[in-house]
XYZ file of N, CA and C in Angstrom:
315
model
N 14.449 0.436 -7.685
C 14.351 0.674 -6.293
C 13.466 -0.055 -5.549
N 13.109 -0.857 -4.508
C 12.819 -1.510 -4.048
C 12.309 -0.441 -2.117
N 11.306 -0.273 -1.585
C 11.300 0.502 -0.666
C 10.220 0.086 -0.170
N 10.040 -0.425 1.560
C 9.728 -0.415 2.522
C 8.709 0.618 3.326
N 7.619 0.957 3.398
C 6.899 2.511 3.531
C 5.938 1.506 5.240
N 6.104 2.522 6.287
C 5.107 2.400 7.433
C 4.173 3.389 6.501
N 2.872 4.071 6.160
C 2.292 5.266 6.357
C 0.848 5.072 7.728
N 0.890 6.687 8.206
C -0.284 6.750 8.900
C -1.376 7.192 7.724
N -2.397 6.427 8.270
C -3.557 7.076 7.615
C -5.359 6.995 8.654
N -5.393 8.455 8.306
C -6.705 8.478 9.408
C -8.178 8.243 8.357
N -8.884 7.976 9.133
C -10.439 6.931 8.595
C -10.956 7.798 9.114
N -12.615 8.501 8.415
C -13.361 8.930 9.153
C -14.449 7.718 10.108
N -14.313 7.739 11.283
C -15.060 6.503 12.094
C -14.679 5.003 12.391
N -13.082 5.408 12.247
C -11.971 4.840 12.232
C -11.217 5.656 13.272
N -10.377 6.129 12.295
C -9.428 7.057 13.362
C -8.129 6.519 12.794
N -6.859 6.906 13.157
C -5.534 6.212 12.581
C -4.986 4.662 12.192
N -4.994 4.462 10.830
C -4.444 2.871 10.529
C -3.016 2.806 10.120
N -2.015 2.180 10.680
C -1.164 2.228 9.938
C -1.250 0.873 8.939
N -0.522 1.462 7.433
C -0.317 0.532 6.918
C 0.800 0.152 6.160
N 1.927 -0.648 5.906
C 2.833 -1.342 5.519
C 2.451 -1.376 4.442
N 3.589 -0.221 3.230
C 3.374 0.093 1.854
C 4.680 -0.556 1.169
N 5.464 -1.977 -0.037
C 6.489 -1.869 -1.161
C 5.859 -1.496 -1.664
N 7.416 -0.508 -2.512
C 6.452 1.122 -3.534
C 8.189 0.130 -4.282
N 7.782 -0.210 -6.230
C 8.700 -0.370 -6.617
C 9.085 -0.200 -7.873
N 9.999 0.661 -8.581
C 10.412 1.370 -10.195
C 9.712 2.435 -9.250
N 10.105 3.510 -10.819
C 9.752 4.695 -10.833
C 8.542 4.984 -12.174
N 8.273 5.901 -11.883
C 6.892 6.260 -13.832
C 5.235 6.396 -12.533
N 4.706 5.959 -13.808
C 3.089 5.842 -14.050
C 3.169 5.088 -12.461
N 2.296 5.780 -11.521
C 2.113 5.079 -10.861
C 1.055 4.137 -10.701
N 1.642 2.548 -10.452
C 0.111 1.873 -10.440
C -0.045 1.561 -9.153
N -1.171 0.893 -8.647
C -1.541 0.856 -7.240
C -2.000 -1.314 -7.916
N -1.059 -1.894 -6.836
C -1.755 -3.064 -6.946
C -2.196 -3.765 -5.242
N -2.953 -4.222 -5.873
C -4.015 -4.833 -4.050
C -3.792 -6.826 -4.139
N -3.503 -7.070 -2.857
C -3.464 -8.372 -3.092
C -5.619 -8.597 -2.719
N -4.536 -9.865 -2.640
C -6.225 -10.642 -2.346
C -6.401 -11.664 -0.553
N -7.202 -12.644 -0.532
C -7.264 -13.031 0.806
C -5.268 -13.772 1.105
N -4.717 -13.891 0.143
C -3.434 -15.378 0.816
C -2.343 -13.767 0.361
N -2.461 -12.768 0.661
C -1.772 -12.081 1.184
C -1.142 -10.979 0.543
N 0.133 -10.561 0.700
C 1.008 -9.368 0.075
C 1.530 -10.611 -0.441
N 2.669 -11.501 -0.083
C 3.502 -12.095 -1.201
C 3.017 -12.841 -2.068
N 1.395 -13.261 -2.361
C 0.997 -13.556 -3.584
C 0.796 -12.667 -4.828
N 2.018 -11.217 -4.651
C 1.582 -10.197 -5.782
C 2.747 -9.458 -5.810
N 3.481 -10.021 -5.043
C 5.217 -9.113 -5.067
C 6.081 -9.591 -6.355
N 6.069 -10.907 -6.591
C 7.091 -10.587 -7.144
C 6.615 -10.066 -8.869
N 5.135 -10.885 -8.814
C 4.387 -9.724 -10.296
C 4.563 -8.391 -9.921
N 4.341 -7.375 -8.930
C 4.829 -6.508 -8.980
C 5.893 -6.188 -9.056
N 7.749 -6.772 -8.734
C 8.472 -6.566 -9.324
C 9.073 -6.438 -10.396
N 8.464 -7.567 -11.397
C 8.659 -7.792 -12.600
C 8.307 -6.522 -13.776
N 6.001 -6.157 -13.145
C 6.078 -5.756 -13.448
C 6.783 -4.073 -13.935
N 7.609 -3.668 -12.605
C 8.042 -2.533 -12.487
C 9.321 -2.966 -13.259
N 10.043 -2.841 -13.430
C 11.191 -3.976 -14.222
C 10.919 -3.735 -15.697
N 9.941 -4.323 -16.118
C 9.985 -4.089 -18.184
C 8.514 -3.333 -18.349
N 8.423 -2.144 -17.538
C 7.727 -1.116 -17.468
C 7.535 0.200 -16.843
N 7.598 1.004 -17.740
C 7.300 2.537 -16.539
C 7.026 3.074 -15.595
N 6.905 2.229 -14.780
C 5.401 2.235 -13.418
C 6.370 2.242 -11.964
N 5.565 2.890 -11.483
C 5.955 3.059 -9.605
C 4.807 1.672 -9.521
N 5.537 0.923 -9.048
C 4.322 0.241 -8.513
C 3.743 -0.093 -6.535
N 2.641 0.717 -6.067
C 2.750 1.148 -5.253
C 1.785 -0.390 -4.552
N 2.396 -2.031 -3.661
C 1.726 -3.014 -3.266
C 1.547 -2.259 -1.457
N 0.118 -1.690 -1.264
C -0.588 -1.662 0.321
C -0.850 -3.119 1.001
N -0.069 -3.618 2.382
C -0.522 -4.683 3.175
C -1.742 -4.398 3.540
N -2.772 -4.961 3.208
C -4.001 -4.524 4.107
C -4.017 -4.823 5.475
N -4.949 -4.357 6.552
C -4.353 -4.655 7.562
C -4.755 -5.848 8.450
N -3.431 -6.713 8.425
C -3.587 -8.234 9.552
C -3.750 -8.630 8.436
N -2.998 -8.278 7.379
C -2.026 -9.695 6.890
C -0.580 -9.118 6.762
N -0.054 -10.203 6.154
C 1.626 -10.190 6.393
C 2.084 -9.558 7.535
N 1.332 -10.331 8.791
C 2.325 -10.194 10.124
C 2.285 -8.842 10.646
N 1.305 -7.731 9.896
C 0.614 -6.283 10.202
C -0.596 -5.849 11.743
N -0.571 -5.388 12.172
C -0.897 -4.982 13.450
C -3.068 -5.380 12.770
N -3.748 -6.065 13.067
C -4.661 -5.241 12.899
C -5.174 -4.116 13.661
N -6.613 -2.371 12.639
C -6.997 -2.076 13.703
C -7.446 -1.792 14.696
N -7.305 -1.047 15.773
C -8.212 -1.640 17.026
C -9.039 -0.778 16.318
N -10.162 -0.251 15.267
C -11.347 -0.010 14.729
C -11.433 -1.134 13.716
N -13.301 -1.839 14.053
C -13.247 -2.765 12.575
C -13.396 -1.994 10.998
N -13.304 -2.552 9.995
C -13.266 -1.939 9.113
C -14.596 -2.563 8.408
N -15.332 -2.884 8.767
C -16.249 -3.518 8.358
C -17.144 -2.735 7.442
N -17.580 -1.554 7.341
C -18.170 -0.461 5.964
C -17.210 -0.746 4.690
N -17.823 -1.256 3.545
C -17.335 -1.088 1.995
C -16.991 -0.272 1.650
N -16.934 0.965 2.336
C -16.834 2.369 2.019
C -15.252 2.200 2.958
N -15.182 1.842 3.809
C -14.105 1.942 4.253
C -12.618 1.088 3.720
N -12.691 -0.306 3.184
C -11.193 -0.471 2.636
C -11.674 0.892 0.927
N -12.279 1.562 0.341
C -11.941 2.011 -0.146
C -11.083 3.707 -0.102
N -11.969 4.013 1.804
C -11.009 5.136 2.431
C -9.955 4.723 1.916
N -9.584 3.615 2.898
C -8.191 3.523 3.218
C -7.059 3.937 2.143
N -7.582 2.685 0.955
C -6.490 2.475 -0.517
C -6.242 4.286 -1.237
N -7.723 4.999 -0.791
C -7.688 6.304 -1.111
C -6.761 7.293 -0.880
N -6.488 6.754 0.661
C -5.806 7.332 1.750
C -3.819 6.482 1.174
N -4.054 5.928 1.150
C -2.772 5.109 0.721
C -2.484 6.147 -0.766
N -3.084 5.895 -1.988
C -3.218 6.219 -2.935
C -2.365 7.544 -2.830
N -3.490 8.721 -1.759
C -2.732 10.064 -1.957
C -1.278 10.740 -1.550
N -1.375 9.609 0.624
C 0.474 9.629 0.654
C 1.652 8.789 -0.149
N 1.258 8.196 -1.097
C 2.255 7.655 -1.835
C 2.297 8.947 -2.923
N 1.124 9.624 -3.480
C 1.518 10.374 -4.493
C 2.106 11.988 -4.083
N 2.297 11.831 -2.749
C 3.275 13.057 -1.927
C 4.337 12.790 -1.691
N 4.773 11.872 -1.592
C 6.018 11.185 -1.795
C 5.895 10.353 -0.820
N 5.225 9.652 0.057
C 4.702 9.632 1.433
C 5.856 10.406 2.775
N 5.738 11.199 2.457
C 7.008 12.273 3.526
C 6.291 12.441 5.083
N 6.572 12.717 5.948
C 6.183 12.808 6.816
C 6.121 10.668 7.723
N 5.997 10.026 7.025
C 6.661 8.485 7.046
C 7.514 7.897 7.524
N 7.129 6.450 8.125
C 8.617 6.286 8.400
C 8.710 4.994 6.916
N 9.990 5.270 6.299
C 10.894 5.546 5.098
C 11.989 3.861 5.421
N 12.198 2.444 5.487
C 13.256 1.885 5.556
C 13.629 1.054 4.021
N 15.100 1.406 3.202
C 14.895 0.946 2.192
C 15.257 -0.908 2.228
N 14.881 -1.151 0.782
C 14.827 -2.816 0.960
C 16.076 -3.382 0.368
N 16.980 -4.295 0.198
C 17.832 -4.350 -0.558
C 17.017 -5.152 -1.906
């Protein structure tokens, strides 16, 4: 099953940040990050990996990519992207409870 979720995570010094997350499959969680080409560059791999392995592939869209809004605050420190990914991982581990979910076909 594939779902797209928008989760809001709060980062110290940056405040709340909305992050779009695609979620493929079930099983052992696997966080797949995209590079400068955006989330479309890893979608095919994420879907295939989830279909062929017992994994749940979690693909966050970095703020400002894939048509998503840039956060009001800049995320300049090296620690901030790590904090963002950690917050997304924590939210995914809790099933994105309280987040805005929509199923994809």
